[in-house]
Tab-separated table of C-alpha atoms and ligand atoms in Angstrom:
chain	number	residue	atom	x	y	z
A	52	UNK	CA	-76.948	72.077	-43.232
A	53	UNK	CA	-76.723	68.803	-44.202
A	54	UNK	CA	-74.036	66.382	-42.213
A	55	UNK	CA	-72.272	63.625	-44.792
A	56	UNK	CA	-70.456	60.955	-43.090
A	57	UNK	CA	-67.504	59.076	-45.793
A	58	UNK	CA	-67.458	55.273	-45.414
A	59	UNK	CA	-64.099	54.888	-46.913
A	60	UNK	CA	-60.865	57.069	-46.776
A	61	UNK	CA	-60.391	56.551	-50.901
A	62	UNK	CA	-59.332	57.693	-53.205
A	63	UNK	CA	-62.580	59.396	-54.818
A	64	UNK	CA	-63.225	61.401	-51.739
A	65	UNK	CA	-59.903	62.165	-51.372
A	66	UNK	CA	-59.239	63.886	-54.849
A	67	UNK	CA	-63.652	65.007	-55.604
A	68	UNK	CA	-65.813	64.156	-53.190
A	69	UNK	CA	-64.885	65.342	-49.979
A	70	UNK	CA	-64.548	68.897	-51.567
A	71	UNK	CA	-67.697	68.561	-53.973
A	72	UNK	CA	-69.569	67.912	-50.626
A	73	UNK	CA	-68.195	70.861	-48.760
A	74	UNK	CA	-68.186	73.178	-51.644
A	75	UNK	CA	-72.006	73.186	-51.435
A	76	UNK	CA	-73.805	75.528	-49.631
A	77	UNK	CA	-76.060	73.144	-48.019
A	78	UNK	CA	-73.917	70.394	-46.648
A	79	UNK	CA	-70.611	69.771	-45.022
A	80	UNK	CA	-68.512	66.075	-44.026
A	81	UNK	CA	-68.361	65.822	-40.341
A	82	UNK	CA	-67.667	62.326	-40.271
A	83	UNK	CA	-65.409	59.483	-41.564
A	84	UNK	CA	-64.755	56.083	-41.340
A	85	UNK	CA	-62.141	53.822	-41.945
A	86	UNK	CA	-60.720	50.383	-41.486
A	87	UNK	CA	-57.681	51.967	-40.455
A	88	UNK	CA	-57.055	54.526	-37.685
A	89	UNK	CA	-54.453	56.215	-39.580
A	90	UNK	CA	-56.051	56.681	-42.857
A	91	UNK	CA	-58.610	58.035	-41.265
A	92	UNK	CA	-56.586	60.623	-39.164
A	93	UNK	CA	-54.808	61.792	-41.868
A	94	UNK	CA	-58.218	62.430	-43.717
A	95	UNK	CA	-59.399	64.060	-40.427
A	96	UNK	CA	-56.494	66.502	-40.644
A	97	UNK	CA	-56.471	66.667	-44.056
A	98	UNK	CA	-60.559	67.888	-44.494
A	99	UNK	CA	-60.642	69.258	-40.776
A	100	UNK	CA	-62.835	66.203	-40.582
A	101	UNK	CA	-65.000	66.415	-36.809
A	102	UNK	CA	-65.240	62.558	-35.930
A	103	UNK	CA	-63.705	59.476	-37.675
A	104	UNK	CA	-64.288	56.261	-36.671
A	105	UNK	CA	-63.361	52.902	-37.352
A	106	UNK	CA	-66.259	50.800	-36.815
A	107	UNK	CA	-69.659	50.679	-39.082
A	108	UNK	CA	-71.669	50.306	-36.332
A	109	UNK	CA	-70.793	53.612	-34.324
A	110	UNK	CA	-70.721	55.293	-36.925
A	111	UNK	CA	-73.785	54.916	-38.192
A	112	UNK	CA	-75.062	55.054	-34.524
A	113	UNK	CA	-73.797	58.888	-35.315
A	114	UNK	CA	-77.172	61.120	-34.883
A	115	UNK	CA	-76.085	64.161	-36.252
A	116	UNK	CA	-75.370	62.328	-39.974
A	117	UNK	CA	-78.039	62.517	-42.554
A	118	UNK	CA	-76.173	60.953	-45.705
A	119	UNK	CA	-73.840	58.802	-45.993
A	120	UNK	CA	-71.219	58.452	-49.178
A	121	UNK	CA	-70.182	55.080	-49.540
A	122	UNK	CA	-67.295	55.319	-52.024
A	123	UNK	CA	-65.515	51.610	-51.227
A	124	UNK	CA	-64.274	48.749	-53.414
A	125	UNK	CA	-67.367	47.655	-55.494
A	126	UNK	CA	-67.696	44.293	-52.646
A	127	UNK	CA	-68.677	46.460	-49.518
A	128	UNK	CA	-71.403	48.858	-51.338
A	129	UNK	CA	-74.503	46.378	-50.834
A	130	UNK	CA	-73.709	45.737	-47.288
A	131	UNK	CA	-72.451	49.275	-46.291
A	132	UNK	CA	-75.660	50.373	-48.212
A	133	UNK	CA	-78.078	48.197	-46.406
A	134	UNK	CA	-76.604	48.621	-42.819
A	135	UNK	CA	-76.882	52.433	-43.541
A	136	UNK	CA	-80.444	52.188	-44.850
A	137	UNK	CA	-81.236	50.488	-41.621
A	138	UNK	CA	-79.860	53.719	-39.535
A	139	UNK	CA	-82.077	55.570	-41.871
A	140	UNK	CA	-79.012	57.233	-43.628
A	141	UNK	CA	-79.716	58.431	-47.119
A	142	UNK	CA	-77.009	57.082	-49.313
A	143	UNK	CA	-74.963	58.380	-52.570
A	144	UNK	CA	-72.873	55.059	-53.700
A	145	UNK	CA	-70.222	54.799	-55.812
A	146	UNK	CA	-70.151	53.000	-58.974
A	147	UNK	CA	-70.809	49.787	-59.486
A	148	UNK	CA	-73.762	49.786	-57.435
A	149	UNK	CA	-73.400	46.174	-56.229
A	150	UNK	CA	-71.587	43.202	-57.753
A	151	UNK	CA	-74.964	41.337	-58.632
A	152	UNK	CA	-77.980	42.833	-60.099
A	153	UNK	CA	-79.686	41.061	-57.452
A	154	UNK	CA	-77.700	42.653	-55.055
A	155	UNK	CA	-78.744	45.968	-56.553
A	156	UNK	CA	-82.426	45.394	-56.443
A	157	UNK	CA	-82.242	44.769	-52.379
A	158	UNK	CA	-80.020	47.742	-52.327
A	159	UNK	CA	-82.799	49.331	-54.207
A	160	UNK	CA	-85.973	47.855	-52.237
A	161	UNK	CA	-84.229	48.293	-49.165
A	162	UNK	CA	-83.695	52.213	-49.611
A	163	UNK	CA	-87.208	52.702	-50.286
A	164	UNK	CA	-88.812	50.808	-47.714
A	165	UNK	CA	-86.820	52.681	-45.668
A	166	UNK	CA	-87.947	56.355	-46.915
A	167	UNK	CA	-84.295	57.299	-47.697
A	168	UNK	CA	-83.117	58.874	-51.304
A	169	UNK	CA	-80.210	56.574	-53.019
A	170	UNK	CA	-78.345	57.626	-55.902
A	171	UNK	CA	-75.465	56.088	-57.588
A	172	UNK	CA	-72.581	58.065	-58.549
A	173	UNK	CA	-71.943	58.555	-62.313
A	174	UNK	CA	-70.950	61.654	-62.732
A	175	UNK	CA	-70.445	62.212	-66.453
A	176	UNK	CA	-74.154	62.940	-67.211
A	177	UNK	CA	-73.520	65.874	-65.008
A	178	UNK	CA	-70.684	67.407	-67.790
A	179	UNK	CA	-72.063	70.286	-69.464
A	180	UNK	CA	-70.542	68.750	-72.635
A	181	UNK	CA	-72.568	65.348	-72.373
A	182	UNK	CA	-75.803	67.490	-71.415
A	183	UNK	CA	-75.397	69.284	-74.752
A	184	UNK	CA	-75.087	66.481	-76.558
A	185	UNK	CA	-78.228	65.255	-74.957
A	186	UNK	CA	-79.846	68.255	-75.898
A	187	UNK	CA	-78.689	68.182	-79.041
A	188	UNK	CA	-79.887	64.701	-79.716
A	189	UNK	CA	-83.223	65.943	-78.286
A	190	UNK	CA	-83.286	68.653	-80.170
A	191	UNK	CA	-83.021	66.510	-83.791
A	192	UNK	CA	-80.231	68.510	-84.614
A	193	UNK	CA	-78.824	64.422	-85.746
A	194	UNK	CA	-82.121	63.157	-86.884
A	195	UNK	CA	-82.217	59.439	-86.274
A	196	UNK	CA	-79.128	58.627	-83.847
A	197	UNK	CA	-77.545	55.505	-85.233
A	198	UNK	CA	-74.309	54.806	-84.297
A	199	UNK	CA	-72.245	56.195	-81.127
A	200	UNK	CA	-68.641	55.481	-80.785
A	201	UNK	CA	-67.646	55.686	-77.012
A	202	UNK	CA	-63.338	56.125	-76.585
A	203	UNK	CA	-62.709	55.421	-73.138
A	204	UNK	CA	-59.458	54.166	-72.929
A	205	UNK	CA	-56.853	55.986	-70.974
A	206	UNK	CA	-53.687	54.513	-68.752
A	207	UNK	CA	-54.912	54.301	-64.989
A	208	UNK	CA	-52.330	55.971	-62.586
A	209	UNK	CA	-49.881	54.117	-60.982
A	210	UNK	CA	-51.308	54.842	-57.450
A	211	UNK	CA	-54.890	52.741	-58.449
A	212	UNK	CA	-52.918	49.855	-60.191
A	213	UNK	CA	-54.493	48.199	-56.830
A	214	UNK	CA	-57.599	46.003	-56.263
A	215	UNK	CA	-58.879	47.262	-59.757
A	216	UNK	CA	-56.673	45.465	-62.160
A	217	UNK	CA	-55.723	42.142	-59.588
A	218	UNK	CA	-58.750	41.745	-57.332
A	219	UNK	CA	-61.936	39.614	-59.157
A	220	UNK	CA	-63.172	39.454	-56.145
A	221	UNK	CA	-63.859	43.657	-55.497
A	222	UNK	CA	-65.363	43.727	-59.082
A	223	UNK	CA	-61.794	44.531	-60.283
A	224	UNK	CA	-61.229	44.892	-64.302
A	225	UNK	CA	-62.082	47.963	-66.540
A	226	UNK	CA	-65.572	46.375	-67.178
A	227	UNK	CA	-67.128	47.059	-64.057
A	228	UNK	CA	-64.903	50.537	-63.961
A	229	UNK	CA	-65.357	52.093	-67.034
A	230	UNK	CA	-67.637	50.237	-69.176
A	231	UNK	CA	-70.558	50.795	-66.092
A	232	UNK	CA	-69.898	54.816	-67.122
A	233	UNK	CA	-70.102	54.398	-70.591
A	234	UNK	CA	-74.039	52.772	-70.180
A	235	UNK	CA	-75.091	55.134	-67.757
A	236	UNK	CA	-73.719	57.752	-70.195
A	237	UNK	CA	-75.281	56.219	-73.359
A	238	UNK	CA	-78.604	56.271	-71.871
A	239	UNK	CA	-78.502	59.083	-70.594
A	240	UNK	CA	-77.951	60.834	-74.005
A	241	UNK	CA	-79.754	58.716	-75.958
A	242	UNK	CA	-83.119	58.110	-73.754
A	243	UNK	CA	-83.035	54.464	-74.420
A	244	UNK	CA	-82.232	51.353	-72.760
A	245	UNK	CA	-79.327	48.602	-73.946
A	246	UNK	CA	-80.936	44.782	-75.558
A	247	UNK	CA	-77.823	43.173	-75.851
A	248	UNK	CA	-74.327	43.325	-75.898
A	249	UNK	CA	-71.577	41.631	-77.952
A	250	UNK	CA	-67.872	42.341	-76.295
A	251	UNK	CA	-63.890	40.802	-76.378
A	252	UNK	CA	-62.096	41.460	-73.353
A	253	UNK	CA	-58.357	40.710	-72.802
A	254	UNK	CA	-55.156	41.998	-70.507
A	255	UNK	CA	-52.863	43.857	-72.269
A	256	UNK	CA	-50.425	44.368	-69.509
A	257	UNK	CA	-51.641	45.330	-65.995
A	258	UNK	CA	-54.601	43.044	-65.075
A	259	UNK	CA	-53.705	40.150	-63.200
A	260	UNK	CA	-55.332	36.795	-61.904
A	261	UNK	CA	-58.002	36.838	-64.706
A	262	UNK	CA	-59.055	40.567	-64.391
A	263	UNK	CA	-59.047	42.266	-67.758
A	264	UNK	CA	-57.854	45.658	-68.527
A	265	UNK	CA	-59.395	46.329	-71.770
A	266	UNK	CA	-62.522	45.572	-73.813
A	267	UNK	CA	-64.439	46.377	-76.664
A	268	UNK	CA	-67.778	45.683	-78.068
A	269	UNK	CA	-71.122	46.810	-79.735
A	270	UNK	CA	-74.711	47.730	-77.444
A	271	UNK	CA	-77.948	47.291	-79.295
A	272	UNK	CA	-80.348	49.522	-77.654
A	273	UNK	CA	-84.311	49.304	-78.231
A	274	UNK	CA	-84.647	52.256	-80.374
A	275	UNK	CA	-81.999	50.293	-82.833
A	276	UNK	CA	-78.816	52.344	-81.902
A	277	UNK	CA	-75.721	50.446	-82.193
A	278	UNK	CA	-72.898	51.854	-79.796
A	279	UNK	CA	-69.476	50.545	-80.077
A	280	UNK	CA	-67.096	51.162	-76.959
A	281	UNK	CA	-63.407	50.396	-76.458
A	282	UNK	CA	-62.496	50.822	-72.505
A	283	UNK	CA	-59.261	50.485	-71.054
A	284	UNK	CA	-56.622	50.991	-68.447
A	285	UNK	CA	-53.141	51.060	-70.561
A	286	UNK	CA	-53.711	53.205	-73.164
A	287	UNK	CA	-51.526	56.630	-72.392
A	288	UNK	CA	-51.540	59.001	-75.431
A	289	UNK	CA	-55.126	58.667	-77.195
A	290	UNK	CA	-57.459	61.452	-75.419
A	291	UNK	CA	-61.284	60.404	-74.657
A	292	UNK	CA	-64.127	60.698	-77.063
A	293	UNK	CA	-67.796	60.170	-77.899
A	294	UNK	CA	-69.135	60.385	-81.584
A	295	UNK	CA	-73.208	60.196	-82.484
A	296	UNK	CA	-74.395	59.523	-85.704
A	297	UNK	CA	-77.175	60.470	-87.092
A	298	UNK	CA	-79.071	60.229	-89.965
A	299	UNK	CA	-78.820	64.106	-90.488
A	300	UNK	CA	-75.111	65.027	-89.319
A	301	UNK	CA	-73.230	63.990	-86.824
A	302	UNK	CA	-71.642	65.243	-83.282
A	303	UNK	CA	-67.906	64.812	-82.324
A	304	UNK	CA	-66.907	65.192	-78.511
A	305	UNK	CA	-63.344	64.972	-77.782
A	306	UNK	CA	-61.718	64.912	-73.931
A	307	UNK	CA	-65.093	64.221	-72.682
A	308	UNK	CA	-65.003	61.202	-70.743
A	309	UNK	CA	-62.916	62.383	-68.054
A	310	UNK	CA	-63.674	63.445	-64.185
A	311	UNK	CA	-62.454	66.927	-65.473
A	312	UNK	CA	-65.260	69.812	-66.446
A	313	UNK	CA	-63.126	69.888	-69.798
A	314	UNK	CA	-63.911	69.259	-73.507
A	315	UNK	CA	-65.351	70.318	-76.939
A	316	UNK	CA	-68.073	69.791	-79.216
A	317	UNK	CA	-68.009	69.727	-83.090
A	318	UNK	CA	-71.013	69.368	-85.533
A	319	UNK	CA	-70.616	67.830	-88.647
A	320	UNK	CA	-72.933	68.064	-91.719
A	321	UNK	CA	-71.337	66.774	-94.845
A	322	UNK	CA	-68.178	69.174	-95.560
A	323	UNK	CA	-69.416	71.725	-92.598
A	324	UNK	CA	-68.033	71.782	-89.755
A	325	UNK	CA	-69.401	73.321	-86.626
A	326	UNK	CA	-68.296	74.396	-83.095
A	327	UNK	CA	-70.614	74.411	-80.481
A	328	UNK	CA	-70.462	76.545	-78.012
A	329	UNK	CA	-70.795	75.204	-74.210
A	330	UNK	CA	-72.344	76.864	-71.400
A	331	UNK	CA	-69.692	77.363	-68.719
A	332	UNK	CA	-68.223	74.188	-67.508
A	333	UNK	CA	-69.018	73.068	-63.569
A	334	UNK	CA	-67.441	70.522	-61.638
A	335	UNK	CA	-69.072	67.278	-62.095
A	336	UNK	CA	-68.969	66.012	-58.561
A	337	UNK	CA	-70.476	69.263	-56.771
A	338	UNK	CA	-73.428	68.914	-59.672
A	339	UNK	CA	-74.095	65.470	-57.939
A	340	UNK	CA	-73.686	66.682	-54.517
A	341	UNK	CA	-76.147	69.623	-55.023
A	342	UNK	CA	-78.865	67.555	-56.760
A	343	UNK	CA	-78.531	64.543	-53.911
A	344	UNK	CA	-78.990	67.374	-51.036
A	345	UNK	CA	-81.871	68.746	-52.994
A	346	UNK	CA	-83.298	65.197	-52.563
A	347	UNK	CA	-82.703	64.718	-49.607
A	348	UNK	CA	-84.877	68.093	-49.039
A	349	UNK	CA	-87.512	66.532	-50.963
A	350	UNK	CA	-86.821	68.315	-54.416
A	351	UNK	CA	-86.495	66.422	-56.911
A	352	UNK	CA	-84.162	63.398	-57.574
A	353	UNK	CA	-80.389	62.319	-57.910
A	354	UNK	CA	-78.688	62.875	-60.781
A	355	UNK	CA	-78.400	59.124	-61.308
A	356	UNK	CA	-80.721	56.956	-59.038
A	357	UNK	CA	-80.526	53.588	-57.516
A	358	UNK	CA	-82.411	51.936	-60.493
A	359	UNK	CA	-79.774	54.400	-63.189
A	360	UNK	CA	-76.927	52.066	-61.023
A	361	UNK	CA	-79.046	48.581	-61.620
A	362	UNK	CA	-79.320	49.510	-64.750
A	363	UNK	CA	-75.554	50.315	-65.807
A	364	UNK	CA	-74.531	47.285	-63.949
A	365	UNK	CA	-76.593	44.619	-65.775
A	366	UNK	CA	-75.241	46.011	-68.846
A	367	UNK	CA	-71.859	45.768	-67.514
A	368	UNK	CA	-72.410	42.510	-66.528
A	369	UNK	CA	-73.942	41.620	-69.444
A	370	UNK	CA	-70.571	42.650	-71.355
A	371	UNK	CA	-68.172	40.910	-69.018
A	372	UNK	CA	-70.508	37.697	-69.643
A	373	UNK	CA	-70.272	38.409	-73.541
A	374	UNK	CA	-66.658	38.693	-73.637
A	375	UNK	CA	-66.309	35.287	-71.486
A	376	UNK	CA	-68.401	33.231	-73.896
A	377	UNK	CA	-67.927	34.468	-77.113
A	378	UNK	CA	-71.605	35.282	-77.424
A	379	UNK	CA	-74.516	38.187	-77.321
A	380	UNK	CA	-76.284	38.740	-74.652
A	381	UNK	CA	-79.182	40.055	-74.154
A	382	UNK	CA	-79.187	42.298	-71.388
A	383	UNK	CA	-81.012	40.523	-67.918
A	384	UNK	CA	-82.364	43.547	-65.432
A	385	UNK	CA	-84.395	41.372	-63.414
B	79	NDP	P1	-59.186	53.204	-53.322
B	79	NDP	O1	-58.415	51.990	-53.543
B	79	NDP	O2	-58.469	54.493	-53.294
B	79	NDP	O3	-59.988	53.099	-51.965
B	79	NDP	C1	-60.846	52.012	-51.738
B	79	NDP	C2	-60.839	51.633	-50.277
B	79	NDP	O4	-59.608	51.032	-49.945
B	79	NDP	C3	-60.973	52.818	-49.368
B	79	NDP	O5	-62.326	52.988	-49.107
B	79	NDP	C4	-60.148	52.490	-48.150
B	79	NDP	O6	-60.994	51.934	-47.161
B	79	NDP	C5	-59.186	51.446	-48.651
B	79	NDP	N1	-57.856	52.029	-48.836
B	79	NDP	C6	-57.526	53.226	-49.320
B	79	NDP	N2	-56.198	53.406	-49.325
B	79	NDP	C7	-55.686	52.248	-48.861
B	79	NDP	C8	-54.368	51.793	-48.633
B	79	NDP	N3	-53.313	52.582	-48.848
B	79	NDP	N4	-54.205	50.530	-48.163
B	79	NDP	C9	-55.262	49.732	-47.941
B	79	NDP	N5	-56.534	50.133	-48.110
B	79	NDP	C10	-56.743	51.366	-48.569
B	79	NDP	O7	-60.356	53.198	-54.429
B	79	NDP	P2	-60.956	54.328	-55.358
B	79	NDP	O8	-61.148	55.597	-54.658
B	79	NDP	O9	-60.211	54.368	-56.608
B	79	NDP	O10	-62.411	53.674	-55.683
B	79	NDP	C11	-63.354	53.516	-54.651
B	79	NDP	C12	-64.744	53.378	-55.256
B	79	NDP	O11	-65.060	54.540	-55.999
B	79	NDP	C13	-64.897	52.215	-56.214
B	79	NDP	O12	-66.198	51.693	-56.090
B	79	NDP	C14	-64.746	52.853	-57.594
B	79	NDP	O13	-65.406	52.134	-58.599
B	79	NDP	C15	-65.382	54.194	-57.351
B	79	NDP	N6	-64.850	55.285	-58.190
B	79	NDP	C16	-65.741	56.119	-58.810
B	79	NDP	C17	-65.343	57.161	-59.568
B	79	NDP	C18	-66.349	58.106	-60.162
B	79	NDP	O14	-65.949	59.011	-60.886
B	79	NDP	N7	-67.611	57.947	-59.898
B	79	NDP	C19	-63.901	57.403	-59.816
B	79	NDP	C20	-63.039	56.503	-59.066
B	79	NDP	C21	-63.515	55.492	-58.295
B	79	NDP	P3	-60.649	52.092	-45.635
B	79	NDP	O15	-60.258	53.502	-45.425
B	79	NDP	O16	-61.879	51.707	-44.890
B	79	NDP	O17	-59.546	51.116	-45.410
């Protein structure tokens, strides 16, 4: 069995990760912290959580942990991260993996001086949907992908309107939210990396004190595919989507940016259409769970590593820099 301790009574673990951990045969939370006793008790009776604790320090002095899921605002993941490494926790972060992409890289270098596995946690290349695409795609069933169109705007729930749309300072703003998905999800698909980006942010209603709430733009990727992406926190009635286009047909995905296992897939070659038929769905979060434990036995890797959360960033950063000056950018991983 493998013992996860939660730095962070959040959201995320409350609603997927707690249970995606337990659900697995091989591991189980036995330990929490938070900043505040009563979060944390409430978790504790919640999850039928053994320990919780409200300082880093004794918790990581915890022997019987092996991993720890840091799943924070986006300010506390490189130092959480680092004082874990140095009690020789492995460590599943949330998304974005730092604020900097310097601070990534030490998260990075840190975790493998240290011998221990870190993964970052996008979860959509886990969907069965986007793995079919990827497939798909793979498969030349497109020919030359060419253009993607990524729809990920949806209204955020009331009960996040929090540090995310008013807080610059916690990476706050749908760039470093959303947008960070929608790059680890392009590459994933398309087995390439972004060049540059080219982006025009604004707030259309709930970001506050210069964090934006919407963007769109265009990534240039190596191979030449253009992918244009509109992310966003106020728009209620659209439904998700992600479109490839290739030079011989092209794929439709609707609902499919979503924490849900939900979705469907459409092929389109000239007037004919096509449905294509998904294996069954699984929950997105457990998929991550089971492939970080079979890491941490020593099979294999995460389902997005510490470099897949460098890389995301830097094109996230990259757009957020685009949309402040008015300019491309070409993407800096260094
Ligand atoms: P929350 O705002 O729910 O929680 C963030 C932190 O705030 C918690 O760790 C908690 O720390 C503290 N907190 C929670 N509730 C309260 C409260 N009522 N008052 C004051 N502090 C509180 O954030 P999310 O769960 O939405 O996001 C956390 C991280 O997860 C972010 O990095 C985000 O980007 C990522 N995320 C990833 C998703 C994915 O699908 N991969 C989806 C959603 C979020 P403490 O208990 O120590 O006080």
């Amino acid at each position: 069995m493998i013992h996860w301790g939660i730095i962070g009574a959040s959201t995320i673990a409350k609603e997927w990760m707690i249970n995606a951990i337990n659900n697995s045969p091989d591991s189980q939370v036995t330990a929490l912290l938070s900043q505040s006793q009563q979060r944390g008790e409430s978790f504790q009776k919640e999850f039928q959580i053994e320990r919780i604790y409200t300082q880093l320090d004794n918790f990581l002095s915890d022997s019987n942990l092996d991993v720890v899921y840091i799943g924070t605002t986006n300010e506390f993941h490189m130092p959480q991260t680092l004082a874990a490494a140095s009690a020789s926790k492995h460590v599943l972060c949330e998304k974005p993996l730092a604020l900097t992409v310097s601070d990534a890289k030490k998260m990075i270098d840190t975790c493998s001086d240290a011998g221990i596995v870190l993964g970052t946690n996008h979860h959509l290349r886990n969907a069965v949907t986007h793995r079919t695409l990827r497939d798909l795609i793979h498969d030349g069933e497109l020919g030359e992908p060419l253009a993607v169109r990524v729809f990920h705007a949806v209204q955020l729930p009331t009960h996040l309107q929090t540090w995310r749309v008013k807080n610059p300072e916690s990476g706050g703003g749908v760039i470093l939210d959303i947008t960070v998905h929608d790059t680890d999800t392009l590459r994933f698909m398309l087995d390439d990396e972004v060049k540059s980006v080219m982006a025009v942010s604004a707030s259309q209603g709930l970001g506050q004190n210069g964090v934006h709430d919407s963007v769109m733009g265009v990534m240039k990727f190596h191979r030449g595919t253009l992918a244009q992406f509109h992310d966003s926190f106020v728009i209620g009635h659209a439904g998700t989507g992600f479109e490839i286009h290739g030079s011989a047909g092209s794929l439709f995905a609707t609902d499919v940016m979503t924490q849900r296992p939900i979705g469907h897939i459409t092929l389109r070659r000239g007037d004919q259409l096509k449905h294509i038929e998904l294996p069954p769905p699984i929950n997105l979060y457990e998929r991550a769970v089971d492939l970080f434990n079979k890491a941490v036995q020593g099979n294999g890797k995460p389902s997005a590593t510490g470099n897949d959360g460098l890389r995301s960033l830097a094109v996230a950063l990259a757009v957020k820099k685009s949309a402040e000056i008015g300019q491309e950018i070409t993407v800096d991983y260094a």
